[in-house]
Structures are given as C-alpha cells and as structure tokens.
mmCIF file of C-alpha atoms in Angstrom:
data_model
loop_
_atom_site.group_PDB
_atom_site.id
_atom_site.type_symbol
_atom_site.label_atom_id
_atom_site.label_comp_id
_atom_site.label_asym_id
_atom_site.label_seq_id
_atom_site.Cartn_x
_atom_site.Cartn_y
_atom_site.Cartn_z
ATOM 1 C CA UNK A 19 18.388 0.712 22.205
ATOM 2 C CA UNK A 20 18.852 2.704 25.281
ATOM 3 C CA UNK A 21 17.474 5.851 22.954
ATOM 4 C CA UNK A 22 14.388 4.150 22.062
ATOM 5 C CA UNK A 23 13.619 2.719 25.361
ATOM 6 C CA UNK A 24 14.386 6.935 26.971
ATOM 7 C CA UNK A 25 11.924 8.112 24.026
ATOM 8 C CA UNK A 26 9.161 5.823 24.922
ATOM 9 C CA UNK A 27 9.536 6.025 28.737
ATOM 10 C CA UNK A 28 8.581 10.206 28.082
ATOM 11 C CA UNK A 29 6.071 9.254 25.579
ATOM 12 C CA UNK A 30 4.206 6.918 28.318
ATOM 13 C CA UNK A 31 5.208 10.002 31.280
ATOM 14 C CA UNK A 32 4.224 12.730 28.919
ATOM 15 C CA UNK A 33 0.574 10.991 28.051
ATOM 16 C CA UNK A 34 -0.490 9.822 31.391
ATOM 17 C CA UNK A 35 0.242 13.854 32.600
ATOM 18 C CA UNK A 36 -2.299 14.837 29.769
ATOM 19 C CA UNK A 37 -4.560 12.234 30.695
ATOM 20 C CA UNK A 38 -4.472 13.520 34.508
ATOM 21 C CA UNK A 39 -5.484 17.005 32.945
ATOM 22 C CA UNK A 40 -1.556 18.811 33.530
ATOM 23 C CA UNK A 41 -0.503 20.544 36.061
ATOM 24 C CA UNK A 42 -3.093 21.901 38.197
ATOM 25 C CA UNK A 43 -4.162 25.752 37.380
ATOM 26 C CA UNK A 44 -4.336 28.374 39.992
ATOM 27 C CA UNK A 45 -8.324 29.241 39.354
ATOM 28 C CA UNK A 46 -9.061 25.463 40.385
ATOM 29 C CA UNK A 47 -10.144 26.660 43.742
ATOM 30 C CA UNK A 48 -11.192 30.178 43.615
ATOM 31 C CA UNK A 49 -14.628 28.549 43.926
ATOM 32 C CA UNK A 50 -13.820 27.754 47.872
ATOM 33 C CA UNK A 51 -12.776 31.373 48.626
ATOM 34 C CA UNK A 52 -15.168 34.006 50.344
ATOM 35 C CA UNK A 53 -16.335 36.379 47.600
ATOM 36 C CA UNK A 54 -18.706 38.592 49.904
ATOM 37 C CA UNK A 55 -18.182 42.432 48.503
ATOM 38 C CA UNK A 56 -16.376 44.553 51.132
ATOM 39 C CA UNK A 57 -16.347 48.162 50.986
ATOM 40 C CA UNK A 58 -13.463 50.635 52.568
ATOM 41 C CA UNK A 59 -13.937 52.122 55.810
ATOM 42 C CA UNK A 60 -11.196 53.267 58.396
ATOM 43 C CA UNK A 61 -11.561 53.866 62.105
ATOM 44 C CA UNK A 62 -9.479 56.984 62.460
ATOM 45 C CA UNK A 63 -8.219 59.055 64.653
ATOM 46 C CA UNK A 64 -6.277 61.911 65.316
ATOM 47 C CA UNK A 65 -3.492 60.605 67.544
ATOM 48 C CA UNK A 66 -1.541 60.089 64.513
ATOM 49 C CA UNK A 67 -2.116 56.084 64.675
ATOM 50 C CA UNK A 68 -2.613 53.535 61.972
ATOM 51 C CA UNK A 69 -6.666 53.795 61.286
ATOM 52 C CA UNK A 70 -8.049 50.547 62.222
ATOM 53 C CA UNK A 71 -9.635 48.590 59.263
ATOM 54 C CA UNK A 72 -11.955 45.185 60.348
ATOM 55 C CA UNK A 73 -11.152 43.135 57.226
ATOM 56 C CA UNK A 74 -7.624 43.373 57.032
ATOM 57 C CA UNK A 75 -6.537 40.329 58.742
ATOM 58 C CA UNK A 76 -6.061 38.589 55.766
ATOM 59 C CA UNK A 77 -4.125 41.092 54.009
ATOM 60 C CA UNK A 78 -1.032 39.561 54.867
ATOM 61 C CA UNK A 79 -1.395 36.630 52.859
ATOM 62 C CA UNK A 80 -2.632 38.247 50.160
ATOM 63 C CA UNK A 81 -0.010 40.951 49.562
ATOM 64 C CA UNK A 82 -2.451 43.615 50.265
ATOM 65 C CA UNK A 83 -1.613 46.832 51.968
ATOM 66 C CA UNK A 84 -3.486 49.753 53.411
ATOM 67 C CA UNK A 85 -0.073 51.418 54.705
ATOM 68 C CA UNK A 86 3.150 50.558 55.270
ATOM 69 C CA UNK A 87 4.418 48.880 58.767
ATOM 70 C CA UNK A 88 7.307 51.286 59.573
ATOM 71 C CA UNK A 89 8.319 53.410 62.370
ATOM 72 C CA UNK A 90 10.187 55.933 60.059
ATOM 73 C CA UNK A 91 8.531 59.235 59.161
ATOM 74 C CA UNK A 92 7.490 58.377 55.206
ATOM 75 C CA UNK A 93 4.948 58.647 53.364
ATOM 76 C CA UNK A 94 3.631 57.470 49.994
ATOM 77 C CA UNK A 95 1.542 58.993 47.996
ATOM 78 C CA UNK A 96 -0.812 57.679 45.691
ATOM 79 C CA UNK A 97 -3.300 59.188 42.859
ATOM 80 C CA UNK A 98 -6.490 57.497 41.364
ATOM 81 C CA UNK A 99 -7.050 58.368 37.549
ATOM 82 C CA UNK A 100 -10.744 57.639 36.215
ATOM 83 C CA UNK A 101 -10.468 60.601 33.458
ATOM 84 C CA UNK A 102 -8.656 63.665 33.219
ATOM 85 C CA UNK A 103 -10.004 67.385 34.601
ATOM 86 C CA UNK A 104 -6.984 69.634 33.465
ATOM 87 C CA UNK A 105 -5.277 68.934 36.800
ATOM 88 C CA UNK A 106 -2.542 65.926 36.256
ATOM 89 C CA UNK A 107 0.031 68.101 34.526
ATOM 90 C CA UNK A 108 -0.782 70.517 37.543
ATOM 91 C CA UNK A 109 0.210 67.436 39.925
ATOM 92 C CA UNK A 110 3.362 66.452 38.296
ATOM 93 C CA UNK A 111 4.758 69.708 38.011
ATOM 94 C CA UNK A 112 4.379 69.995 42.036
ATOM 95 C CA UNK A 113 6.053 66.653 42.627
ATOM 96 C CA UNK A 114 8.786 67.509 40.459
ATOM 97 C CA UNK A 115 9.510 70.414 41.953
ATOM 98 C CA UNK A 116 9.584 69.257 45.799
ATOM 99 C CA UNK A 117 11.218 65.926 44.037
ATOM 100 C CA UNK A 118 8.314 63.573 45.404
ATOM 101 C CA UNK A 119 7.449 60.403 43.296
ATOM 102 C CA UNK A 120 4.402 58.845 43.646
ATOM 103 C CA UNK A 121 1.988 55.878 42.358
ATOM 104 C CA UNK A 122 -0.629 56.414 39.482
ATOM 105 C CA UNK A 123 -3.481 54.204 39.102
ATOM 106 C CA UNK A 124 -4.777 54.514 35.814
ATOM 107 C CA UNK A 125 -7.644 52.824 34.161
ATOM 108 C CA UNK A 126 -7.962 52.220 30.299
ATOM 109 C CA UNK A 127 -9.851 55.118 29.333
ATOM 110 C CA UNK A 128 -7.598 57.570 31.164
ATOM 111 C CA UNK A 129 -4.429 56.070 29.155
ATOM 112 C CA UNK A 130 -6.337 56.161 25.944
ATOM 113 C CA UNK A 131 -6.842 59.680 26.241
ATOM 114 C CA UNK A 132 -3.875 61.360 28.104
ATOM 115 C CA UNK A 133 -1.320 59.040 26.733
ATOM 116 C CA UNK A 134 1.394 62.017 27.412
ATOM 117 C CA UNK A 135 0.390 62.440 30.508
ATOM 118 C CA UNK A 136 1.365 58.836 31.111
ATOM 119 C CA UNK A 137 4.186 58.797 29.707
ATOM 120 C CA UNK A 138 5.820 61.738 31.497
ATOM 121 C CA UNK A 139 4.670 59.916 35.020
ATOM 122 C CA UNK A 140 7.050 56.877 33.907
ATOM 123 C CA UNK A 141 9.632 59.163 32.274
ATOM 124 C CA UNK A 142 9.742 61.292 35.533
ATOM 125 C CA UNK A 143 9.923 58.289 37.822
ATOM 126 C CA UNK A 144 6.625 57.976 39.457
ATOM 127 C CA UNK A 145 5.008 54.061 39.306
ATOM 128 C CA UNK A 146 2.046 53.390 37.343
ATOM 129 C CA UNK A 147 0.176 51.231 38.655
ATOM 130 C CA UNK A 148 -3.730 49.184 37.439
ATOM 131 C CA UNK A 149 -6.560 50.409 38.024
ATOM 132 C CA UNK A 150 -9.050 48.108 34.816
ATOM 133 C CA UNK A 151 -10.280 49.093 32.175
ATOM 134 C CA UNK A 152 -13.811 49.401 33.208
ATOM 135 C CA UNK A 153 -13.690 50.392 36.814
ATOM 136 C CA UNK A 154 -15.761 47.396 37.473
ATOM 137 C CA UNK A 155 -16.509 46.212 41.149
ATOM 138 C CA UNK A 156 -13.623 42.993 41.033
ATOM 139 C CA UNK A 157 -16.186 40.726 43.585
ATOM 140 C CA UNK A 158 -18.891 41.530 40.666
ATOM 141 C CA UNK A 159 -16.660 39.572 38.108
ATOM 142 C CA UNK A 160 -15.540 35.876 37.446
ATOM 143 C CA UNK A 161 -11.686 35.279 37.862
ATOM 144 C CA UNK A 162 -11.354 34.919 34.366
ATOM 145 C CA UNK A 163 -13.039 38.606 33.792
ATOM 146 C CA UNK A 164 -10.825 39.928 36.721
ATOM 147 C CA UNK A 165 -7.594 38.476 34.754
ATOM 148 C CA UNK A 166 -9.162 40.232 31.479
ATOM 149 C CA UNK A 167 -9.247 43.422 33.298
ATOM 150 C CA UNK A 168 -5.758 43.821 34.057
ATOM 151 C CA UNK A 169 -4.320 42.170 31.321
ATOM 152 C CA UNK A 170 -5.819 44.399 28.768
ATOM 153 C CA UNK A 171 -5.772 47.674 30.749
ATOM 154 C CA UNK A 172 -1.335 46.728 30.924
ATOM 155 C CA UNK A 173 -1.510 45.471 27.617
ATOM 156 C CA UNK A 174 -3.089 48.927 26.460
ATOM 157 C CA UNK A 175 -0.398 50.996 28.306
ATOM 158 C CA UNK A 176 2.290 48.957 26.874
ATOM 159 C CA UNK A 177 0.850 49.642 23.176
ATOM 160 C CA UNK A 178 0.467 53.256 23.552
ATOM 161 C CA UNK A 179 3.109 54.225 25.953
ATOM 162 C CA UNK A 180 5.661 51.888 25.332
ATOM 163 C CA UNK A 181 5.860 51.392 29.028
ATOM 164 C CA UNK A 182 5.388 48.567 31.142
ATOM 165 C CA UNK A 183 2.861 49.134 34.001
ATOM 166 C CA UNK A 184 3.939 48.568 37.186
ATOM 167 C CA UNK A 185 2.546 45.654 39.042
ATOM 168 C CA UNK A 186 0.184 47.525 41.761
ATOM 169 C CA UNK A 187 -3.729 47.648 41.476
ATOM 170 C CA UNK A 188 -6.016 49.717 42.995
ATOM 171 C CA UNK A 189 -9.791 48.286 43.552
ATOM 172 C CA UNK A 190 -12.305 50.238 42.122
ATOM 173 C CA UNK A 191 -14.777 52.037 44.587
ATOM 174 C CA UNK A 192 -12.410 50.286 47.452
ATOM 175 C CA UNK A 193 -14.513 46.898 46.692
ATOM 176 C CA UNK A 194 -12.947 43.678 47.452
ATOM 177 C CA UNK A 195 -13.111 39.780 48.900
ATOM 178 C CA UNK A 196 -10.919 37.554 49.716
ATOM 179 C CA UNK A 197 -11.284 35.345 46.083
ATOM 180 C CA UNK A 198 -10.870 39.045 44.117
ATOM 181 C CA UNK A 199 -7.034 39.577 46.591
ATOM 182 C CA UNK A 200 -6.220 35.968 45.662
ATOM 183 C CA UNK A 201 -7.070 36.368 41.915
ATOM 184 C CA UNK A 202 -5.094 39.424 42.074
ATOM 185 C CA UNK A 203 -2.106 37.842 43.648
ATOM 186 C CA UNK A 204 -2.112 34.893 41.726
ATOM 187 C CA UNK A 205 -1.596 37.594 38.867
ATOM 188 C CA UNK A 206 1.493 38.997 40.186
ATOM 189 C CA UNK A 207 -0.093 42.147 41.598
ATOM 190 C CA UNK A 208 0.390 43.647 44.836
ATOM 191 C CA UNK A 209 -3.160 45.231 45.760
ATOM 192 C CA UNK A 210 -3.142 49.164 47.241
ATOM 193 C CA UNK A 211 -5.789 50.701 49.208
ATOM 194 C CA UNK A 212 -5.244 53.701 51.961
ATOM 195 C CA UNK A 213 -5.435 54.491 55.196
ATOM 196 C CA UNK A 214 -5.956 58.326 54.526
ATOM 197 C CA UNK A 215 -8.975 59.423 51.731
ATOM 198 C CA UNK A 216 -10.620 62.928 51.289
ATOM 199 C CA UNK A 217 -14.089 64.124 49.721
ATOM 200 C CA UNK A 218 -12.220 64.904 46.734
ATOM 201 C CA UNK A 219 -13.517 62.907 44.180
ATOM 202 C CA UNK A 220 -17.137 64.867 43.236
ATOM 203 C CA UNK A 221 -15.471 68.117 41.026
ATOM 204 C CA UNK A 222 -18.776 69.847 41.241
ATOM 205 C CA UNK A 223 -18.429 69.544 45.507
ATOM 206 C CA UNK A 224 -14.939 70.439 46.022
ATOM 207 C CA UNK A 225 -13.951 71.060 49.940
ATOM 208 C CA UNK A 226 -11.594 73.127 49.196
ATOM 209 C CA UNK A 227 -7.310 73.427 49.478
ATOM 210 C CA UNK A 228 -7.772 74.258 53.458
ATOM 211 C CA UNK A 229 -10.350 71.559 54.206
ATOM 212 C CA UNK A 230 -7.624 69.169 52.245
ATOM 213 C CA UNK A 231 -4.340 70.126 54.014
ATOM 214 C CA UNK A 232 -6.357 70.515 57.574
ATOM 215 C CA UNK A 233 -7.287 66.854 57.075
ATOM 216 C CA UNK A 234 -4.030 65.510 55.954
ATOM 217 C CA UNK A 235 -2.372 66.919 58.866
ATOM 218 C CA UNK A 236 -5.008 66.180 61.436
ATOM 219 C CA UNK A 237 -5.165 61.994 60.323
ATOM 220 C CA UNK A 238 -1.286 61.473 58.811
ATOM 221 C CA UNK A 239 1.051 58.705 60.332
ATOM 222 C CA UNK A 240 4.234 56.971 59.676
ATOM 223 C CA UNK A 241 3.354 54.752 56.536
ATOM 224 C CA UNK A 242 0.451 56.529 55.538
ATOM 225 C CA UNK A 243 -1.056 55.761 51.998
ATOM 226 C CA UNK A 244 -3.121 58.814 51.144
ATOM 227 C CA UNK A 245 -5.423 58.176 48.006
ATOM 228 C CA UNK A 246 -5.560 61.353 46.254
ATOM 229 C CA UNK A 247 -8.203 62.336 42.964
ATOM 230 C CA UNK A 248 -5.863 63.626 39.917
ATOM 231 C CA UNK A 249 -9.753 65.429 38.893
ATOM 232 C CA UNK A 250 -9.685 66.973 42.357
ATOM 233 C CA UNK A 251 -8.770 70.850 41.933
ATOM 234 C CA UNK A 252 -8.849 71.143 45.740
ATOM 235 C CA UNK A 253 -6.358 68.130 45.886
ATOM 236 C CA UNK A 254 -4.169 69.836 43.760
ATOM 237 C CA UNK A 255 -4.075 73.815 44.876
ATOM 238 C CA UNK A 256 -3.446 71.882 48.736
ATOM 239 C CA UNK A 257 -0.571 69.408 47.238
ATOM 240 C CA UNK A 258 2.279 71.545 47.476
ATOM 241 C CA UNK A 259 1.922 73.331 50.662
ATOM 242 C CA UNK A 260 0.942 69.666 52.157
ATOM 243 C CA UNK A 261 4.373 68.260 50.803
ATOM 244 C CA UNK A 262 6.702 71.186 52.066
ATOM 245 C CA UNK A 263 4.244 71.379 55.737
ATOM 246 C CA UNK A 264 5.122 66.686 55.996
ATOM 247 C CA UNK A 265 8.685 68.119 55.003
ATOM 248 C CA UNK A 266 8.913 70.279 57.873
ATOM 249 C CA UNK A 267 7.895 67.660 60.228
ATOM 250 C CA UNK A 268 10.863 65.698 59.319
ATOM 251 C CA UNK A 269 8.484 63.443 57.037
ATOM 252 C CA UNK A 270 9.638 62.273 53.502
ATOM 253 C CA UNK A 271 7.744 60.702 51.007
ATOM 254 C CA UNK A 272 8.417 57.553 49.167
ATOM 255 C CA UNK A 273 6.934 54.987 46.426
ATOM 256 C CA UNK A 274 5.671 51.863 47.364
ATOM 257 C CA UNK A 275 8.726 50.103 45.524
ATOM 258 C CA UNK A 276 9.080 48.395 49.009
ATOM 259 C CA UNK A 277 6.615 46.514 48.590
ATOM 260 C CA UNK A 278 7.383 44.571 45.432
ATOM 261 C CA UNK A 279 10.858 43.922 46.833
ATOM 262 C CA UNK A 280 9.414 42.460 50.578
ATOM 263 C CA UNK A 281 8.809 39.023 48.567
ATOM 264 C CA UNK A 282 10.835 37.116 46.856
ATOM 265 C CA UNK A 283 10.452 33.281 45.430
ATOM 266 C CA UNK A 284 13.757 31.285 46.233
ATOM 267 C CA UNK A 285 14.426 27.909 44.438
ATOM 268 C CA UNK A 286 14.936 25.008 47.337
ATOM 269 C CA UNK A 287 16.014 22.010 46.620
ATOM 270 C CA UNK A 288 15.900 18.494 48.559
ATOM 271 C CA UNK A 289 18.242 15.977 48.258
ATOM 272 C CA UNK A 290 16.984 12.377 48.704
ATOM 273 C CA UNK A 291 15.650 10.730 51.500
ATOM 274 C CA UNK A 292 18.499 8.994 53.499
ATOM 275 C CA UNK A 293 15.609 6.299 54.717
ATOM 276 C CA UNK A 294 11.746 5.575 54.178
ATOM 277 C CA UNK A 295 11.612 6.070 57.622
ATOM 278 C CA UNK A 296 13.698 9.456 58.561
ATOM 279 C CA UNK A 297 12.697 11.543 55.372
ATOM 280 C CA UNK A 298 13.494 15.778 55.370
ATOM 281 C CA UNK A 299 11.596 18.490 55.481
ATOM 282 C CA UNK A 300 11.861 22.039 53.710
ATOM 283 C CA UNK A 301 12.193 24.923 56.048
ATOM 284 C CA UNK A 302 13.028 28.292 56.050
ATOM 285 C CA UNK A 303 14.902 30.347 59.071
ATOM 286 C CA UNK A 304 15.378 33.815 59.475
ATOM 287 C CA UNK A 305 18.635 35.641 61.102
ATOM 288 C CA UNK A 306 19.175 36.284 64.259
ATOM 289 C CA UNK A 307 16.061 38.459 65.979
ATOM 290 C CA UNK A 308 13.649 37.675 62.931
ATOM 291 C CA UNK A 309 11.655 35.539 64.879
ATOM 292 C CA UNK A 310 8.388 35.696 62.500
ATOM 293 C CA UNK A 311 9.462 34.382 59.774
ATOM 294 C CA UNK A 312 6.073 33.122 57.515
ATOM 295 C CA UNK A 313 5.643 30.870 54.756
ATOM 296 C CA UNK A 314 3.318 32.170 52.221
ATOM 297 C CA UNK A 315 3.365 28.943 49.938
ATOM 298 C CA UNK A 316 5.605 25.965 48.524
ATOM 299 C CA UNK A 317 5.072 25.722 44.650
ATOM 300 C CA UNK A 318 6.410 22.618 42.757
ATOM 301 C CA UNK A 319 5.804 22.207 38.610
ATOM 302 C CA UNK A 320 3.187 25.343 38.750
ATOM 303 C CA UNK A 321 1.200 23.824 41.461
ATOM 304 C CA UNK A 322 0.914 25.572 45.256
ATOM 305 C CA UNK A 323 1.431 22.910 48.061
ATOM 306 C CA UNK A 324 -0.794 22.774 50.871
ATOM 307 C CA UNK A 325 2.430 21.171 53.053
ATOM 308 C CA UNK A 326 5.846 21.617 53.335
ATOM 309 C CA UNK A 327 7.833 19.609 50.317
ATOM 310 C CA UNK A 328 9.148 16.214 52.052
ATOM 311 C CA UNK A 329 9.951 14.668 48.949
ATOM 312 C CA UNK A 330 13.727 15.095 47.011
ATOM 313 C CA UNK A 331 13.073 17.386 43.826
ATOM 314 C CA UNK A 332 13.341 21.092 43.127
ATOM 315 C CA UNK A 333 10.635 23.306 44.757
ATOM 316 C CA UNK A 334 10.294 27.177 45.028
ATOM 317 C CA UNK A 335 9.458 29.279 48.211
ATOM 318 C CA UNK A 336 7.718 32.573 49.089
ATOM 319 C CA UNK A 337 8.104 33.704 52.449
ATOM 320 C CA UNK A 338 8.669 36.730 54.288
ATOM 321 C CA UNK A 339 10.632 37.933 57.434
ATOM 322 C CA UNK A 340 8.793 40.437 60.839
ATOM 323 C CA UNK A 341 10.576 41.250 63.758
ATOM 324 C CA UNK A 342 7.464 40.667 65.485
ATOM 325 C CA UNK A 343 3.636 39.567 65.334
ATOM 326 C CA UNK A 344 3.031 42.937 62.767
ATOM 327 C CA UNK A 345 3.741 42.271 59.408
ATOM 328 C CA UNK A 346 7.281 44.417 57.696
ATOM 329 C CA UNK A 347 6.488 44.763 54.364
ATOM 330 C CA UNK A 348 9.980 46.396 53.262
ATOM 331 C CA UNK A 349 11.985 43.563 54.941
ATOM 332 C CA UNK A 350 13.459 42.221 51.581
ATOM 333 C CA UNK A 351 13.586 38.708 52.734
ATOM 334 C CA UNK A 352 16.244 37.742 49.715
ATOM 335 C CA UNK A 353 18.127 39.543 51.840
ATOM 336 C CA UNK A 354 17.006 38.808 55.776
ATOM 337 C CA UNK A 355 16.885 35.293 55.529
ATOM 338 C CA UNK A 356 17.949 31.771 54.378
ATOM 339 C CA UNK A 357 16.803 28.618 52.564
ATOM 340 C CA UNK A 358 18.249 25.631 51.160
ATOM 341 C CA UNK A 359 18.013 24.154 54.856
ATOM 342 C CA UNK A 360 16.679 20.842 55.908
ATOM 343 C CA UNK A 361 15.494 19.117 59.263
ATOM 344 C CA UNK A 362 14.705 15.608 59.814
ATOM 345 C CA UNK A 363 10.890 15.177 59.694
ATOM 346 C CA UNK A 364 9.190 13.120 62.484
ATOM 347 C CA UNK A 365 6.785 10.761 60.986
ATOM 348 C CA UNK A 366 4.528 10.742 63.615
#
C-alpha cells in the first residue's frame, strides 16, 4: 500500500512539473538583456597601465576579461586563427623553444584545414580555445545561433583532432553586448578579448617585425593579453625577440588557465527552518582580508535565483573572492573561501 500510494504521489508531482512547462531554461530572459553591438577600443598609454576600456563594467559578471588583475610581471599570450598563411608552424616552433604556451582561437575552417597544426598546439600544451565557425558578429545572431556556433565549431575539433577544445572564446571582429557575454557564459565559456592589438591582421599591409616589437614594448603591462594574427608574417619574425626582450624585464608569460580555475560552483545546503518566523539565509564569507567577496548567482534544480536561497533544500553557488573593489580573477575561490554557512534572516 505504502508503494502504491509513493508511486502515485510522483506520478501527480511529476505531471503538474510538465504541466508548469519544467524547469525554467536559461534563454527565458535573454530577451531583457542589452544587445546593442559594441566594438573594441582601448584608451592606451604608455605608462605601462591597464588601457582603459568604457564597456567593461560588466565584465565581471560575465566572466569576461580584457587582462588579467595581477601585480606580478606575466603575460599571456593569445593568437587569432581565421585561415592559415604558412606562419603557425613558424609560431609554435618559437614558443617551444623559449618554452611559452599560449591560447589559440580557432574557427571551423582553420581546424578543417590545418588539423595538424591543431593538434600539435594541444599536444605541445598551448589551450585552444573558440573562435565559431563562421566568424559571425555574436550581437548579429539569436542565442540559439550563438549556441550553434560554438557547439559545432568544438564538436568539429573533437571529430578531427580528437581533442577537446578548451572552454575560452574569442568574439569575432571584437563585437559584443551584454545578451551575446551572457549567452556565452551560460555556455560554460569564459570570453577573451585584449588589452594590447597590432595592425597585423591585413598580410598584404604588414608593419613590419620593428613596428611590432616597438609597440609591444611601448603599451605592455602586468596582465597584458596581447591578441596576435597567426597570418601575420610581421607578428611572427618579431615573436621571438619580443619573448626573450619581456624575459629580460623579469616578465614571464603564462596561459589564461587562471581564469577557468577563479570560479568554482559549491553545493550548499540548508537545513530546515527552526520557525516560520526566524528562517536562514545562504551566505558565503571569505577568509580573513578577502573583504569582496561577490555572489555571481544561486542555482537550484537548473534554475538561477534572483535571491539568496531561504528555504531548506540543496542549492549550488558561484562566487568569487577580491582583496579589494578590482576584480582577482586567479583567486581560486574553492580555495579562498567558505560555504555551507548560515545566518538568521530578518524578516523585515
């Protein structure tokens, strides 16, 4: 009896979910998300500063990155791959040889036609991250196409390489909103763009390998992301004397791993409610002198809450951890900070 009353208890529970249309997806509001197109434009300077950016207040939220908050001397270098020009095998023999790994965004086309080119980035360490398939402005396409475009440009890589692709994308032409960072998030993606660039990318204009390394050394900075052309011949006759010059400065030069390990979702649980009237509320507290610590979002059965949980039941947490108002984006907070906490929640 007690089996047949627990078997029609889920039936009832298990229809009224359908009936309320499931668990609510993450595209339900992309509709009430700015999707203006911004370009990329830095304010630089030669003081050896962060370049200012406008739009990038809401980066933080968005795991979105134009360098890397740190006040150690590294660098990390990253590549854009629309095609091939005879020059990527160039590039990874130099980064081999000064032992530099760096971050590969490659688009479909470029995979289906330099497939062991790809390969050896992965086999020698470097990241490879998305770049689509179509090099498509994201603001110019519907979530659903944006999803399309990375799914099938990793999908691709993993068919023909055997390797995963790392989980970094790259906006084509720089383009972006704040629905197309959102999209990407909700994918699992942490988006890439630079605070150093060259006019590199028009092979029949080429600057030349002193116009590169002058500029690199007149704009670099501690966290720089400099977005490099793998078509660029002038990128890649200036790599190696720009590695071993950053060298000599007492720079080094890092991936962007960092990055994917600054986040991480923690399960948080809630016991019941000791009264109606004096319920508990999730939160999250950093160590001693992490004063900033953020809450990116609460997520319970699939679904993002727009509070703190108050409610007993099993809940995950993404948060991370700054020393101050800037935002740390190495700070593994599995490691800088705790959960599983409760205070009691005023009512009024």
């Amino acid at each position: 009896m007690r089996n047949a009353t627990r078997r029609i208890f889920c039936f009832v529970m298990v229809t009224i979910f359908l009936a309320m249309g499931g668990t609510k997806t993450r595209g339900a509001s992309y509709e009430d998300y700015d999707n203006e197109t911004r370009g990329w434009g830095l304010m630089t300077n030669t003081s050896h500063e962060v370049p200012i950016n406008a739009g990038s207040e809401v980066f933080a939220d968005r795991r979105a990155y134009y360098y890397v908050n740190t006040q150690e001397k590294n660098i990390y270098l990253t590549f854009d791959c629309g095609y091939e020009n005879g020059y990527t095998g160039k590039i990874l023999d130099v980064l081999k040889a000064e032992g530099v790994k760096a971050l590969f965004f490659v688009t479909k086309p470029y995979i289906a036609d330099n497939v062991d080119l790809v390969k050896r980035m992965k086999r020698e360490g470097h990241l490879v991250g998305n770049h689509t398939c179509r090099h498509l402005s994201t603001p110019s396409l519907s979530p659903k196409e944006i999803s399309q475009e990375l799914a099938d440009c990793a999908a691709y890589m993993r068919e023909k390489t055997g390797y995963s692709m790392d989980r970094y994308f790259r906006p084509p032409m720089g383009e972006w909103s704040p629905r197309t960072l959102k999209v990407v998030q909700d994918l699992g993606y942490t988006t890439v763009f630079w605070s150093m660039a060259f006019m590199d990318y028009d092979v029949n204009q080429q600057p030349g390998a002193d116009a590169i390394k002058k500029q690199f050394l007149d704009y670099y900075h501690n966290g720089a992301i400099p977005l490099l052309h793998v078509i660029s011949e002038s990128d890649t006759e200036a790599l190696g004397s720009i590695i071993q010059e950053m060298k000599k400065k007492g720079y080094s030069f890092h991936t962007l791993c960092e990055l994917a390990q600054k986040e991480q979702e923690h399960r948080l649980i809630l016991a019941p409610r000791t009264s109606a009237s004096n319920p508990v509320q999730a939160w999250v507290q950093g160590k001693k002198g992490d004063d900033n610590v953020r809450i990116l979002y609460y997520r319970r059965n699939g679904e993002v809450l727009s509070e703190e949980p108050r409610e007993p039941g099993v809940y995950y947490v993404r948060a991370f951890v700054g020393g101050n108002s800037e935002y740390r984006p190495w700070v593994s907070a599995m490691k800088k900070f705790t959960i599983c906490r409760t205070r009691r929640h005023s009512s009024e």
